[in-house]
mmCIF file of C-alpha atoms in Angstrom:
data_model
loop_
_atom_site.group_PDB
_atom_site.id
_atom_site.type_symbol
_atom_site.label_atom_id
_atom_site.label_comp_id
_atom_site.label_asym_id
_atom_site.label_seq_id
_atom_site.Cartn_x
_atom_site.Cartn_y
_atom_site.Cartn_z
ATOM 1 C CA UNK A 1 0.000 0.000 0.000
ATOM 2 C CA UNK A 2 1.447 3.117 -0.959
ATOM 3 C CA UNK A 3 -0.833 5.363 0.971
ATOM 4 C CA UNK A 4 0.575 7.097 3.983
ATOM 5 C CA UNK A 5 4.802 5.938 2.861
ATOM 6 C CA UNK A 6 5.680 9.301 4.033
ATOM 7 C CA UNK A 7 4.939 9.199 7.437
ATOM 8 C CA UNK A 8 7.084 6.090 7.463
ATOM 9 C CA UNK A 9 9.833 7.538 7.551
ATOM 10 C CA UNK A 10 12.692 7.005 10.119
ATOM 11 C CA UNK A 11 11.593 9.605 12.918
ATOM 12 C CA UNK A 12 13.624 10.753 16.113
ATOM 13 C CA UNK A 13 11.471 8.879 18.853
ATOM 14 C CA UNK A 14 10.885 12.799 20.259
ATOM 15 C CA UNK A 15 8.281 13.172 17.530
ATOM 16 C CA UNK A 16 6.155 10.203 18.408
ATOM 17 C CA UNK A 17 4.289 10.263 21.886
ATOM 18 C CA UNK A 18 6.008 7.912 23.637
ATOM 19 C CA UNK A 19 9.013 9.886 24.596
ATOM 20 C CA UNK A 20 11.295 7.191 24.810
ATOM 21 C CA UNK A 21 15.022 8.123 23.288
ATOM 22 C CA UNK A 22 15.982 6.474 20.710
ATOM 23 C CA UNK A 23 15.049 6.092 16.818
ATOM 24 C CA UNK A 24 11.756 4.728 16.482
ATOM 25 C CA UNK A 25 11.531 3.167 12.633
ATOM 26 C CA UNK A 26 8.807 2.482 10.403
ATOM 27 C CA UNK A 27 9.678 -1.379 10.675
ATOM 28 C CA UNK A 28 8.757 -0.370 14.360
ATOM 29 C CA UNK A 29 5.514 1.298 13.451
ATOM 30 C CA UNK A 30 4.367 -0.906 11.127
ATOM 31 C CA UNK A 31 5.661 -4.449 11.384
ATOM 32 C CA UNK A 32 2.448 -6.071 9.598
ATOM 33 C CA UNK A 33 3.523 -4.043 6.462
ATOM 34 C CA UNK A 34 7.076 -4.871 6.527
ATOM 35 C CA UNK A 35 6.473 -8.805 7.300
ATOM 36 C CA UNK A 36 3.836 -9.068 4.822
ATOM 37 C CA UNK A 37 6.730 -9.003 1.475
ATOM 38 C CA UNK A 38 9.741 -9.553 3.838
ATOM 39 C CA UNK A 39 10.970 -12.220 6.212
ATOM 40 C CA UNK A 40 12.405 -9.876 8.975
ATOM 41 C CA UNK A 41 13.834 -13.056 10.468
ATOM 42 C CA UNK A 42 16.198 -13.864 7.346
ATOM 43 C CA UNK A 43 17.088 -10.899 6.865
ATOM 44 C CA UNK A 44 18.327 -10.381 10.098
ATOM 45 C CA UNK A 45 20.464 -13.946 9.891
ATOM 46 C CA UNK A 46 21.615 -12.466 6.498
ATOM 47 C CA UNK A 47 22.823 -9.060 8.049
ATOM 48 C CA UNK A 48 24.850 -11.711 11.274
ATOM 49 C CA UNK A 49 26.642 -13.686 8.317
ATOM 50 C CA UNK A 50 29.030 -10.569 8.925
ATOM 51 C CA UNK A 51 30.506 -8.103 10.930
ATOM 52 C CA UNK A 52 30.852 -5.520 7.947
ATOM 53 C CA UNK A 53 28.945 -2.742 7.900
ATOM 54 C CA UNK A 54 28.055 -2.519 4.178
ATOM 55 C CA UNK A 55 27.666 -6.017 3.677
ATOM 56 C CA UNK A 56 23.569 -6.266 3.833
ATOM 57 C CA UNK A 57 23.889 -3.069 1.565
ATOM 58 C CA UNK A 58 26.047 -4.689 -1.180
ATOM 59 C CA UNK A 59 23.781 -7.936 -0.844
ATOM 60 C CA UNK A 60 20.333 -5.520 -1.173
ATOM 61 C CA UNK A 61 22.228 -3.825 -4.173
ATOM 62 C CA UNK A 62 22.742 -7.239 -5.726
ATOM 63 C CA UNK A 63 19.402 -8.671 -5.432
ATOM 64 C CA UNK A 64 17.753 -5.519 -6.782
ATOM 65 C CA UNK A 65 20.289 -5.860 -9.754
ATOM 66 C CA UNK A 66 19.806 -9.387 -10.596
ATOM 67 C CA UNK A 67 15.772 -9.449 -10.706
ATOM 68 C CA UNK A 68 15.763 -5.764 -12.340
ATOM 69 C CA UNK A 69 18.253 -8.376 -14.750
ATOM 70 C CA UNK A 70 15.487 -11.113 -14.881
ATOM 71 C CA UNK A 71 12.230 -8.734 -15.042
ATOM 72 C CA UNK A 72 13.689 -7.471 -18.432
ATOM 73 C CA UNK A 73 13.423 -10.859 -19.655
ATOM 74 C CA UNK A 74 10.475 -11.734 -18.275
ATOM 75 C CA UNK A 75 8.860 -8.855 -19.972
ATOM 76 C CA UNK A 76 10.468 -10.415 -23.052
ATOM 77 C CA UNK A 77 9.296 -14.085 -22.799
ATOM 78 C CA UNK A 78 5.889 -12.110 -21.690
ATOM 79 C CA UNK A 79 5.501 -9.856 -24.636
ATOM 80 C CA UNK A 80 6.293 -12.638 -27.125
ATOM 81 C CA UNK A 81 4.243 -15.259 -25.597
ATOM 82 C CA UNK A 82 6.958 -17.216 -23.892
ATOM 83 C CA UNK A 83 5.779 -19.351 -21.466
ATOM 84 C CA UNK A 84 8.787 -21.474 -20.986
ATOM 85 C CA UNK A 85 11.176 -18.627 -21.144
ATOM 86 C CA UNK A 86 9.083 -16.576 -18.478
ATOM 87 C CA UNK A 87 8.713 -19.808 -15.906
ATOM 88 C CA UNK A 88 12.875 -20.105 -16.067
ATOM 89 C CA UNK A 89 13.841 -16.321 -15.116
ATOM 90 C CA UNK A 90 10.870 -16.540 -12.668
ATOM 91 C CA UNK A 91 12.402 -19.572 -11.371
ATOM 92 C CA UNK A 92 15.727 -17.407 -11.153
ATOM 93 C CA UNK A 93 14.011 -14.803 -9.443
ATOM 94 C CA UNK A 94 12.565 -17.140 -7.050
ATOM 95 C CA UNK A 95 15.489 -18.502 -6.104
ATOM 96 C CA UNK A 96 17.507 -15.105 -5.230
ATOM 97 C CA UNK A 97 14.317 -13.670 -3.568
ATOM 98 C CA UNK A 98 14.156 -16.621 -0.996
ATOM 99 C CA UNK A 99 17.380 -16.094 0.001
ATOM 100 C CA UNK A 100 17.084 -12.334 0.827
ATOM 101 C CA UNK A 101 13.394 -12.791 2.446
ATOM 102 C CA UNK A 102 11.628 -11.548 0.243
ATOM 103 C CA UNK A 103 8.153 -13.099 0.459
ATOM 104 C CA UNK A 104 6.312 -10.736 -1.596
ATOM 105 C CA UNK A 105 8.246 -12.226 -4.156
ATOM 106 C CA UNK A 106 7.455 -15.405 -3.571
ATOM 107 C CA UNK A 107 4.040 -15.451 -3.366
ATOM 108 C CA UNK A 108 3.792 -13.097 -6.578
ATOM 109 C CA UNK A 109 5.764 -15.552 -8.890
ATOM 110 C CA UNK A 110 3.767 -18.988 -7.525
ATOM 111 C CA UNK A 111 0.737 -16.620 -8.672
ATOM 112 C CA UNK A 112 2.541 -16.004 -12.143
ATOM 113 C CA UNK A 113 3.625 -19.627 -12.230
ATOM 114 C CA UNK A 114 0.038 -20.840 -12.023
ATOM 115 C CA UNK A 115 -0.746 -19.295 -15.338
ATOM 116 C CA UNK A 116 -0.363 -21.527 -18.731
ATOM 117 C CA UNK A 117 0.738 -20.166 -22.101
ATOM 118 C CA UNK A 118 -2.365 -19.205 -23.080
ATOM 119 C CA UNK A 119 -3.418 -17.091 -19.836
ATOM 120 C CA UNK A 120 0.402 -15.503 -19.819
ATOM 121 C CA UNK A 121 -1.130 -14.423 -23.571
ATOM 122 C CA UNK A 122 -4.188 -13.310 -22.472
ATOM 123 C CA UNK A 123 -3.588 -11.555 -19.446
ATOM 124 C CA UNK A 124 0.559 -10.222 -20.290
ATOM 125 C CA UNK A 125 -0.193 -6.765 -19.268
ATOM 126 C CA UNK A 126 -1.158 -7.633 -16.067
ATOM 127 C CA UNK A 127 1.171 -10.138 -15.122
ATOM 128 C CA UNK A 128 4.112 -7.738 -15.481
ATOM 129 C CA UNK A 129 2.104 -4.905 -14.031
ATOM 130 C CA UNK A 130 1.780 -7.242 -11.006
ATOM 131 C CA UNK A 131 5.661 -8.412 -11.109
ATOM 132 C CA UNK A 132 6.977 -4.676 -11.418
ATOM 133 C CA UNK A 133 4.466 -3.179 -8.721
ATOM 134 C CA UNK A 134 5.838 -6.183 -5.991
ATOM 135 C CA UNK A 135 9.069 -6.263 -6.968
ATOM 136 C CA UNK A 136 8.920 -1.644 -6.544
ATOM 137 C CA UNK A 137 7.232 -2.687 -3.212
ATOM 138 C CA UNK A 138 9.478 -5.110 -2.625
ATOM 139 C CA UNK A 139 12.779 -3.053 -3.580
ATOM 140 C CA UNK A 140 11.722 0.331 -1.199
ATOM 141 C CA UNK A 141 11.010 -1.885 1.318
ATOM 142 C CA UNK A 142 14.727 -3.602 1.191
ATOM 143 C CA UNK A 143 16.421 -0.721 0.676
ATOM 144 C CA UNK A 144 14.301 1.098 4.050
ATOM 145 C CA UNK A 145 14.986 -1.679 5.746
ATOM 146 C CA UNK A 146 18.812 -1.345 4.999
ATOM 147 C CA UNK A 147 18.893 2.498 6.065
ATOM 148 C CA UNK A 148 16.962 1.817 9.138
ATOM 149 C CA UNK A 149 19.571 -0.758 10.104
ATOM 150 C CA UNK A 150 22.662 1.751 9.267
ATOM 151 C CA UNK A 151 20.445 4.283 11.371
ATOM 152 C CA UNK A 152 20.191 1.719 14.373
ATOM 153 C CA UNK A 153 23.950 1.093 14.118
ATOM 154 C CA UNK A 154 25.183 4.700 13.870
ATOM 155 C CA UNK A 155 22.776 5.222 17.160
ATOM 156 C CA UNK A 156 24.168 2.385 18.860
ATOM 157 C CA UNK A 157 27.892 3.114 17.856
ATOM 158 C CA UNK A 158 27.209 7.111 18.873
ATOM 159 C CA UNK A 159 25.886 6.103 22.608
#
């Protein structure tokens, strides 16, 4: 839901009511809408596979590369009907999203996947409407969750 992103935003805890120091993030605010296209859990065991600080970063950066790599072709195999083509970079994609949590992902594809040849035909504008809106939702959600994490390390480091 794109409604209300804004107010989202990292805020100093100051600005909220419950006058607590600290940061209080959006992850904070809203966990629902964070868990429901991320797995908060593996991303966290991601982020301990290493004491470097830009490591979840580069990782994020990586991901968002690879399936902005494979959505190009699954436009492709969408806009010329094929089925086989689109089921092996959504494969792909499946495979790098589960390993970065991202369960938006997931769930979006195994929709895709249920489609034959003839519905990818049929309905092609809306399958990769639906694959570029999650995997938008999916990216600023990665990439917040990333800054919120530098933000809670800088505030932790600072004290």
């Amino acid at each position: 839901s794109g409604a209300g992103t804004a107010s989202q935003a990292p805020r100093a805890s100051g600005s909220g009511s419950t006058g607590r120091p600290g940061i209080r993030t959006a992850a904070m605010d809203t966990p629902s809408q964070f868990e429901e296209s991320l797995d908060l859990t593996a991303l966290g065991a991601l982020q301990g596979l290493s004491t470097d600080s830009g490591f979840l970063d580069r990782l994020v950066q990586r991901y968002i590369a690879e399936v902005e790599r494979r959505l190009t072709i699954c436009r492709e195999a969408i806009r010329i009907g094929d089925g086989t083509g689109l089921r092996q970079a959504l494969r792909e994609i499946n495979a790098i999203s589960a390993s970065v949590g991202a369960t938006g992902m997931l769930r979006t594809i195994a929709s895709v996947c249920e489609h034959d040849d003839e519905s990818i035909r049929f309905s092609a504008q809306k399958i990769s409407a639906d694959l570029d809106a999650c995997f938008g939702e999916t990216r600023m959600r990665l990439e917040r969750y990333v800054a919120e994490q530098h933000q809670l390390t800088q505030d932790l480091s600072g004290r």
